[in-house]
Short mmCIF file of C-alpha atoms and ligand atoms in Angstrom, two decimals:
data_model
loop_
_atom_site.label_atom_id
_atom_site.label_comp_id
_atom_site.label_asym_id
_atom_site.label_seq_id
_atom_site.Cartn_x
_atom_site.Cartn_y
_atom_site.Cartn_z
CA MET X 5 105.62 134.11 85.88
CA SER X 6 103.25 136.68 85.18
CA TYR X 7 102.47 137.41 88.73
CA ALA X 8 104.32 137.95 92.09
CA ARG X 9 101.45 136.27 94.02
CA ASP X 10 102.20 132.66 91.88
CA ASP X 11 106.12 133.24 91.94
CA ASN X 12 108.94 134.78 92.59
CA PRO X 13 112.68 134.66 91.39
CA THR X 14 113.75 135.21 95.47
CA PHE X 15 111.61 132.65 96.72
CA GLY X 16 112.84 130.31 94.04
CA SER X 17 115.97 130.45 94.83
CA ALA X 18 115.61 129.33 98.63
CA GLU X 19 113.08 126.67 97.16
CA ARG X 20 115.53 125.20 95.34
CA MET X 21 118.08 124.83 97.91
CA LEU X 22 115.15 123.39 100.19
CA ALA X 23 113.90 121.21 97.64
CA GLU X 24 117.69 119.83 97.55
CA LEU X 25 118.23 119.20 100.85
CA GLU X 26 114.94 117.37 101.43
CA GLY X 27 115.91 115.45 98.16
CA ALA X 28 112.57 116.60 96.61
CA GLU X 29 111.52 117.36 93.36
CA ASP X 30 109.95 119.97 94.09
CA ALA X 31 109.56 122.88 97.30
CA LEU X 32 107.51 125.88 98.09
CA LEU X 33 107.76 128.79 100.68
CA PHE X 34 104.68 130.23 102.89
CA SER X 35 104.21 133.26 104.63
CA SER X 36 104.57 130.76 107.63
CA GLY X 37 104.45 127.04 108.98
CA MET X 38 101.08 127.30 109.91
CA ALA X 39 100.07 128.67 106.14
CA ALA X 40 102.15 125.76 104.87
CA ALA X 41 100.52 123.27 106.76
CA MET X 42 96.71 124.82 105.97
CA ALA X 43 97.67 124.44 102.32
CA VAL X 44 97.91 120.65 102.46
CA VAL X 45 95.00 120.62 104.63
CA GLN X 46 92.90 122.64 101.99
CA THR X 47 93.15 120.34 99.17
CA LEU X 48 90.86 118.05 101.47
CA ALA X 49 87.37 118.11 100.59
CA PRO X 50 84.51 117.38 103.15
CA GLY X 51 83.82 114.22 104.17
CA ASP X 52 87.31 112.93 103.82
CA HIS X 53 89.29 112.04 107.03
CA ILE X 54 92.78 113.12 108.80
CA VAL X 55 94.66 111.44 111.12
CA ALA X 56 97.29 113.26 113.33
CA PRO X 57 99.18 112.79 116.77
CA ARG X 58 97.71 113.62 119.64
CA VAL X 59 100.71 115.25 121.14
CA MET X 60 101.99 117.60 118.36
CA TYR X 61 102.43 121.52 117.55
CA TRP X 62 99.57 122.79 119.45
CA GLY X 63 98.60 125.31 117.10
CA LEU X 64 98.14 123.32 114.30
CA ARG X 65 96.19 120.30 116.48
CA ASN X 66 94.13 123.40 117.51
CA TRP X 67 93.22 124.89 113.91
CA LEU X 68 92.66 121.29 112.62
CA GLN X 69 89.96 120.61 115.33
CA LYS X 70 87.94 124.01 114.12
CA PHE X 71 88.82 123.71 110.47
CA CYS X 72 87.43 119.81 110.53
CA THR X 73 84.52 120.09 112.63
CA GLN X 74 83.74 123.17 110.21
CA TRP X 75 84.36 121.74 106.99
CA GLY X 76 82.71 118.18 107.58
CA ILE X 77 86.17 116.57 107.62
CA GLY X 78 86.84 113.53 109.94
CA LEU X 79 89.78 114.04 112.37
CA THR X 80 91.28 111.01 114.43
CA LEU X 81 94.36 111.94 117.15
CA PHE X 82 96.10 108.88 117.88
CA ASP X 83 98.83 108.08 120.67
CA ALA X 84 102.10 108.35 118.91
CA THR X 85 103.71 106.14 121.77
CA ASP X 86 101.65 103.21 120.98
CA PRO X 87 102.95 101.71 117.50
CA ALA X 88 99.20 100.17 117.19
CA ALA X 89 97.33 103.35 117.43
CA LEU X 90 98.28 104.64 113.99
CA PRO X 91 96.70 101.53 112.18
CA ARG X 92 94.00 101.65 114.38
CA ALA X 93 92.90 105.02 113.36
CA VAL X 94 92.72 105.03 109.68
CA GLU X 95 89.95 104.41 107.56
CA THR X 96 90.64 102.90 104.00
CA GLY X 97 89.04 104.99 101.48
CA ARG X 98 88.15 107.42 103.97
CA THR X 99 91.52 108.89 105.51
CA ARG X 100 93.10 110.79 103.13
CA LEU X 101 95.84 112.69 105.02
CA VAL X 102 97.71 111.25 107.47
CA TRP X 103 99.53 113.80 109.17
CA ILE X 104 103.03 113.00 111.32
CA GLU X 105 105.28 115.13 113.11
CA THR X 106 108.95 113.60 114.41
CA PRO X 107 110.28 114.58 117.29
CA CYS X 108 106.45 115.66 118.24
CA ASN X 109 106.67 118.88 119.74
CA PRO X 110 107.04 119.02 123.13
CA THR X 111 107.52 115.39 124.46
CA TRP X 112 109.95 114.14 121.45
CA ASP X 113 108.22 110.86 120.91
CA VAL X 114 109.60 109.68 117.58
CA ILE X 115 107.17 108.57 115.09
CA ASP X 116 108.34 105.66 112.32
CA ILE X 117 108.25 107.57 109.06
CA ALA X 118 108.77 104.56 106.81
CA ALA X 119 106.05 102.89 109.00
CA ALA X 120 103.84 105.42 109.06
CA ALA X 121 104.15 105.69 104.90
CA ASP X 122 103.04 102.02 104.52
CA VAL X 123 99.90 102.38 106.66
CA ALA X 124 98.79 105.85 104.69
CA HIS X 125 99.47 104.28 101.52
CA ASP X 126 97.86 101.02 102.41
CA ALA X 127 94.48 102.78 103.17
CA GLY X 128 95.07 105.09 100.28
CA ALA X 129 96.19 108.54 101.95
CA VAL X 130 99.49 110.13 101.61
CA LEU X 131 101.84 110.84 104.44
CA ALA X 132 102.66 114.38 105.27
CA VAL X 133 105.70 115.02 107.83
CA ASP X 134 106.60 118.24 109.90
CA SER X 135 109.53 117.64 110.47
CA THR X 136 110.63 121.05 111.59
CA VAL X 137 112.50 119.66 114.77
CA ALA X 138 114.34 117.07 112.94
CA THR X 139 115.33 119.62 110.12
CA PRO X 140 117.22 118.03 106.83
CA VAL X 141 120.00 117.76 108.37
CA LEU X 142 119.25 114.69 110.67
CA THR X 143 116.07 113.08 109.05
CA GLN X 144 114.49 113.20 105.28
CA PRO X 145 111.34 112.02 105.25
CA LEU X 146 110.98 111.64 101.53
CA ALA X 147 113.37 109.20 101.48
CA LEU X 148 111.64 106.77 104.21
CA GLY X 149 108.62 107.06 101.88
CA ALA X 150 106.83 110.47 102.88
CA ASP X 151 104.84 112.01 100.15
CA ILE X 152 105.14 115.74 101.67
CA VAL X 153 107.59 117.40 103.93
CA MET X 154 106.83 120.35 105.88
CA HIS X 155 108.52 122.89 107.81
CA SER X 156 108.18 125.87 110.03
CA ALA X 157 111.34 127.69 108.22
CA THR X 158 110.66 129.91 111.33
CA LYS X 159 112.41 127.33 113.47
CA TYR X 160 115.43 125.93 112.75
CA LEU X 161 116.05 126.54 108.40
CA ASN X 162 116.10 130.36 109.30
CA GLY X 163 117.62 130.19 112.73
CA HIS X 164 117.99 133.71 114.07
CA GLY X 165 114.47 134.12 115.23
CA ASP X 166 113.97 137.20 113.06
CA VAL X 167 111.93 135.50 109.96
CA VAL X 168 108.13 134.02 110.00
CA ALA X 169 108.05 131.02 107.50
CA GLY X 170 106.81 127.81 106.06
CA ALA X 171 107.79 125.47 103.78
CA LEU X 172 106.99 122.02 101.73
CA ALA X 173 108.42 120.03 99.68
CA ALA X 174 107.26 117.00 97.70
CA ARG X 175 108.50 113.78 96.32
CA SER X 176 107.13 114.20 92.88
CA ALA X 177 106.23 117.38 91.49
CA ASP X 178 103.63 116.02 89.21
CA SER X 179 100.61 114.90 91.48
CA GLU X 180 97.77 115.66 91.84
CA LEU X 181 98.02 116.49 95.29
CA TRP X 182 101.28 119.02 94.65
CA GLN X 183 99.49 121.06 91.68
CA ARG X 184 96.75 121.44 94.47
CA ILE X 185 99.03 123.10 97.09
CA ARG X 186 100.74 125.32 94.44
CA GLU X 187 96.97 126.40 93.25
CA VAL X 188 96.09 126.93 97.16
CA ARG X 189 99.26 129.09 97.60
CA ALA X 190 98.76 131.27 94.44
CA ASP X 191 95.04 131.82 94.72
CA GLY X 192 95.22 132.46 98.43
CA GLY X 193 98.46 134.39 98.45
CA ALA X 194 100.37 132.52 101.43
CA ILE X 195 103.76 133.38 100.02
CA LEU X 196 107.18 134.76 101.46
CA GLY X 197 108.34 137.78 101.25
CA SER X 198 111.30 138.42 98.96
CA PHE X 199 113.53 140.19 102.13
CA GLU X 200 112.28 137.15 104.24
CA ALA X 201 113.38 134.88 101.58
CA TRP X 202 117.03 136.44 101.14
CA LEU X 203 117.17 136.13 104.79
CA LEU X 204 116.24 132.33 105.03
CA GLN X 205 118.54 131.67 102.05
CA ARG X 206 121.22 133.24 104.15
CA GLY X 207 120.37 131.27 107.38
CA LEU X 208 120.26 127.73 105.19
CA ARG X 209 124.19 128.18 104.93
CA THR X 210 124.93 127.51 108.35
CA LEU X 211 121.84 125.34 108.93
CA PHE X 212 124.28 122.07 109.32
CA LEU X 213 126.42 123.57 111.72
CA ARG X 214 123.50 125.45 113.99
CA VAL X 215 121.81 121.65 114.08
CA ARG X 216 125.03 119.92 114.84
CA ALA X 217 126.07 122.32 117.67
CA ALA X 218 122.47 122.25 119.20
CA SER X 219 122.56 118.28 119.03
CA ARG X 220 125.69 117.86 120.79
CA SER X 221 124.60 120.48 123.51
CA ALA X 222 121.07 119.10 123.74
CA GLN X 223 122.64 115.14 124.12
CA ALA X 224 124.83 116.50 126.83
CA ILE X 225 122.07 118.35 128.76
CA ALA X 226 119.85 115.59 128.82
CA GLU X 227 122.73 112.93 129.86
CA HIS X 228 123.36 115.68 132.60
CA PHE X 229 119.94 116.45 133.99
CA ASP X 230 118.82 112.47 133.71
CA GLY X 231 118.52 111.12 137.21
CA HIS X 232 119.17 114.88 138.73
CA PRO X 233 117.10 114.80 142.34
CA GLN X 234 114.92 117.80 141.04
CA VAL X 235 114.30 116.09 137.57
CA GLU X 236 111.32 114.00 136.97
CA ALA X 237 112.07 112.85 133.43
CA ALA X 238 114.72 113.96 130.91
CA LEU X 239 112.42 113.63 127.62
CA TYR X 240 115.22 113.59 124.67
CA PRO X 241 115.04 110.84 121.91
CA GLY X 242 118.90 110.73 122.26
CA LEU X 243 118.36 108.86 125.78
CA PRO X 244 118.35 105.16 125.49
CA GLY X 245 115.42 104.77 127.95
CA CYS X 246 113.17 107.48 126.29
CA ALA X 247 110.42 105.82 123.60
CA GLY X 248 111.60 105.93 120.17
CA HIS X 249 115.02 105.79 120.55
CA ASP X 250 115.43 102.92 118.66
CA ILE X 251 113.25 104.42 115.68
CA ALA X 252 115.54 107.44 116.30
CA CYS X 253 118.78 105.78 115.88
CA ARG X 254 117.06 104.39 112.63
CA GLN X 255 115.66 107.33 111.09
CA MET X 256 117.73 110.17 112.73
CA ARG X 257 121.42 110.45 111.36
CA GLY X 258 124.57 112.61 112.85
CA GLY X 259 122.37 113.54 116.31
CA PHE X 260 119.05 113.34 117.57
CA GLY X 261 118.16 117.33 117.55
CA GLY X 262 118.06 120.43 119.84
CA MET X 263 114.83 119.93 121.50
CA LEU X 264 113.97 118.23 124.80
CA SER X 265 111.79 118.45 127.80
CA LEU X 266 112.58 118.85 131.55
CA ARG X 267 109.79 117.31 133.88
CA ILE X 268 110.60 119.05 137.32
CA ARG X 269 109.61 117.31 140.94
CA GLY X 270 107.49 119.85 142.90
CA GLY X 271 105.25 120.46 139.69
CA GLU X 272 103.89 123.54 137.89
CA SER X 273 105.12 125.70 140.55
CA ALA X 274 109.05 124.36 140.80
CA ALA X 275 109.15 124.10 136.94
CA LEU X 276 107.95 128.01 137.00
CA ALA X 277 110.71 128.84 139.63
CA VAL X 278 113.73 126.85 137.32
CA VAL X 279 112.30 129.46 134.44
CA ARG X 280 112.66 132.30 136.13
CA ARG X 281 116.17 131.24 137.58
CA CYS X 282 117.59 130.69 134.29
CA ASN X 283 120.14 133.49 133.19
CA VAL X 284 121.70 131.92 130.13
CA PHE X 285 118.32 130.31 128.91
CA ILE X 286 115.92 133.15 127.85
CA PRO X 287 112.34 132.58 128.86
CA ALA X 288 110.39 132.68 125.16
CA THR X 289 108.00 130.66 122.85
CA SER X 290 109.71 129.76 119.71
CA LEU X 291 112.35 126.95 118.78
CA GLY X 292 115.10 126.69 116.88
CA GLY X 293 117.33 129.77 116.88
CA VAL X 294 120.75 130.52 118.15
CA GLU X 295 119.62 131.40 121.05
CA SER X 296 118.43 129.41 123.93
CA LEU X 297 115.35 129.21 125.32
CA ILE X 298 113.48 127.66 127.85
CA GLU X 299 109.48 127.54 128.48
CA HIS X 300 106.47 126.35 130.53
CA ARG X 301 104.16 124.87 127.71
CA TYR X 302 101.25 124.51 129.91
CA THR X 303 101.22 127.73 130.58
CA ILE X 304 101.04 128.72 127.09
CA GLU X 305 99.35 125.81 125.94
CA GLY X 306 96.27 126.21 128.60
CA ALA X 307 94.34 123.65 130.81
CA SER X 308 92.88 121.96 127.80
CA SER X 309 96.53 121.07 126.78
CA PRO X 310 97.74 117.25 126.95
CA ILE X 311 101.14 118.74 128.22
CA PRO X 312 101.51 118.08 132.16
CA PRO X 313 101.91 121.29 134.27
CA ASP X 314 105.81 120.12 135.28
CA LEU X 315 107.18 120.39 131.70
CA LEU X 316 109.79 122.61 130.98
CA ARG X 317 110.75 122.85 126.98
CA ILE X 318 114.14 123.73 126.02
CA SER X 319 115.44 124.87 122.77
CA VAL X 320 119.73 124.53 122.64
CA GLY X 321 120.69 127.24 120.70
CA ILE X 322 124.40 127.41 119.76
CA GLU X 323 126.22 128.56 123.04
CA ALA X 324 129.17 126.59 125.06
CA THR X 325 127.54 123.54 126.16
CA GLY X 326 129.41 124.17 129.59
CA ASP X 327 128.02 127.51 130.33
CA LEU X 328 124.07 125.95 129.26
CA VAL X 329 124.58 122.85 131.59
CA ALA X 330 126.03 125.35 134.42
CA ASP X 331 122.84 127.83 133.98
CA LEU X 332 120.52 124.96 134.51
CA GLN X 333 122.47 123.04 137.39
CA GLN X 334 122.22 126.33 139.35
CA ALA X 335 118.70 127.00 138.55
CA LEU X 336 117.77 123.39 139.54
CA ASP X 337 120.15 123.36 142.14
CA GLN X 338 118.22 126.07 144.44
CA GLY X 339 115.47 122.77 145.13
CA VAL X 340 111.76 124.00 144.92
N1 PLP H 27 105.25 123.24 113.59
C1 PLP H 27 105.68 123.30 114.76
C2 PLP H 27 106.69 121.57 115.33
C3 PLP H 27 106.27 124.05 115.23
O1 PLP H 27 107.24 124.22 116.38
C4 PLP H 27 105.92 125.24 114.91
C5 PLP H 27 105.59 126.91 115.56
O2 PLP H 27 105.98 126.57 116.82
C6 PLP H 27 104.83 125.53 113.60
C7 PLP H 27 104.75 124.01 113.13
C8 PLP H 27 104.15 126.37 112.76
O3 PLP H 27 104.99 127.33 112.70
P1 PLP H 27 104.79 129.06 112.40
O4 PLP H 27 104.92 129.26 113.76
O5 PLP H 27 105.97 129.11 111.80
O6 PLP H 27 103.72 129.18 111.78
#
């Protein structure tokens, strides 16, 4: 190490923890999840082609649309609920990157990582997986054939809502792609500060406890409110009725994650009223922390969003399950 923009022993230690959790040969921390994702995309050249799901973290989808237009990179968005859509979207020899997110934020559709890896590799592309919501506790994308795993470490990996960070982990540390990603980070300097790396390392020590507690409560909340008279639909990969449940059973182990959404009968105004009535759930926009959050995604994403206006996104924290169910129950029972 000759200069802190290239490397730093403090974040090196957190990177080794993450590599081990993901079964990766190497991992790199970034100043945000977005910076981590951008480093992957910045390895591409004009004329290349990216495939990504239509429903995914909206900030990244918006940036991809802008960046690809500006830099002459093709972008095809596919419907993650249709298993035939990804094979149709790739172009052999031109598609360089298949980007998936599973479960997809905020509808929690589940994408089959092993099948996506086969499609990507057959087309001559790499598969990168945003595994922010699944976390390495529940899914290890590299073992299923992915080349790169990405995390917004701002979320579950740190888990306390006090750090913005991103991470990438690679199946092969020698690949040309990984060397390019290293270069992008060293050249641009989107590194994590030492203090944030230390906080992240501390957060990682309780990752398994937090994710398991959140998954247990999320499952209980989804089951409790599925079929509630004020709920149009409960979206959660752990519900047998949800699209992707069978895939989730194959590729997620030990739970289905701490994120779910409820579509509220009565539309946008009814959904907003539920948010206002919550006392335990905090109306806020992040996810994956110890406190439970509730959010009206359409307000955040705006009119161009594919997300229905009746949808409330819920990030389940580590509070007592009964308190969380009771809080939503009283907010929903007041009616429209
Ligand atoms: N990926 C997912 C699934 C996210 O939810 C987010 C942020 O909400 C990001 C990526 C971007 O991460 P960051 O906010 O750390 O840049």
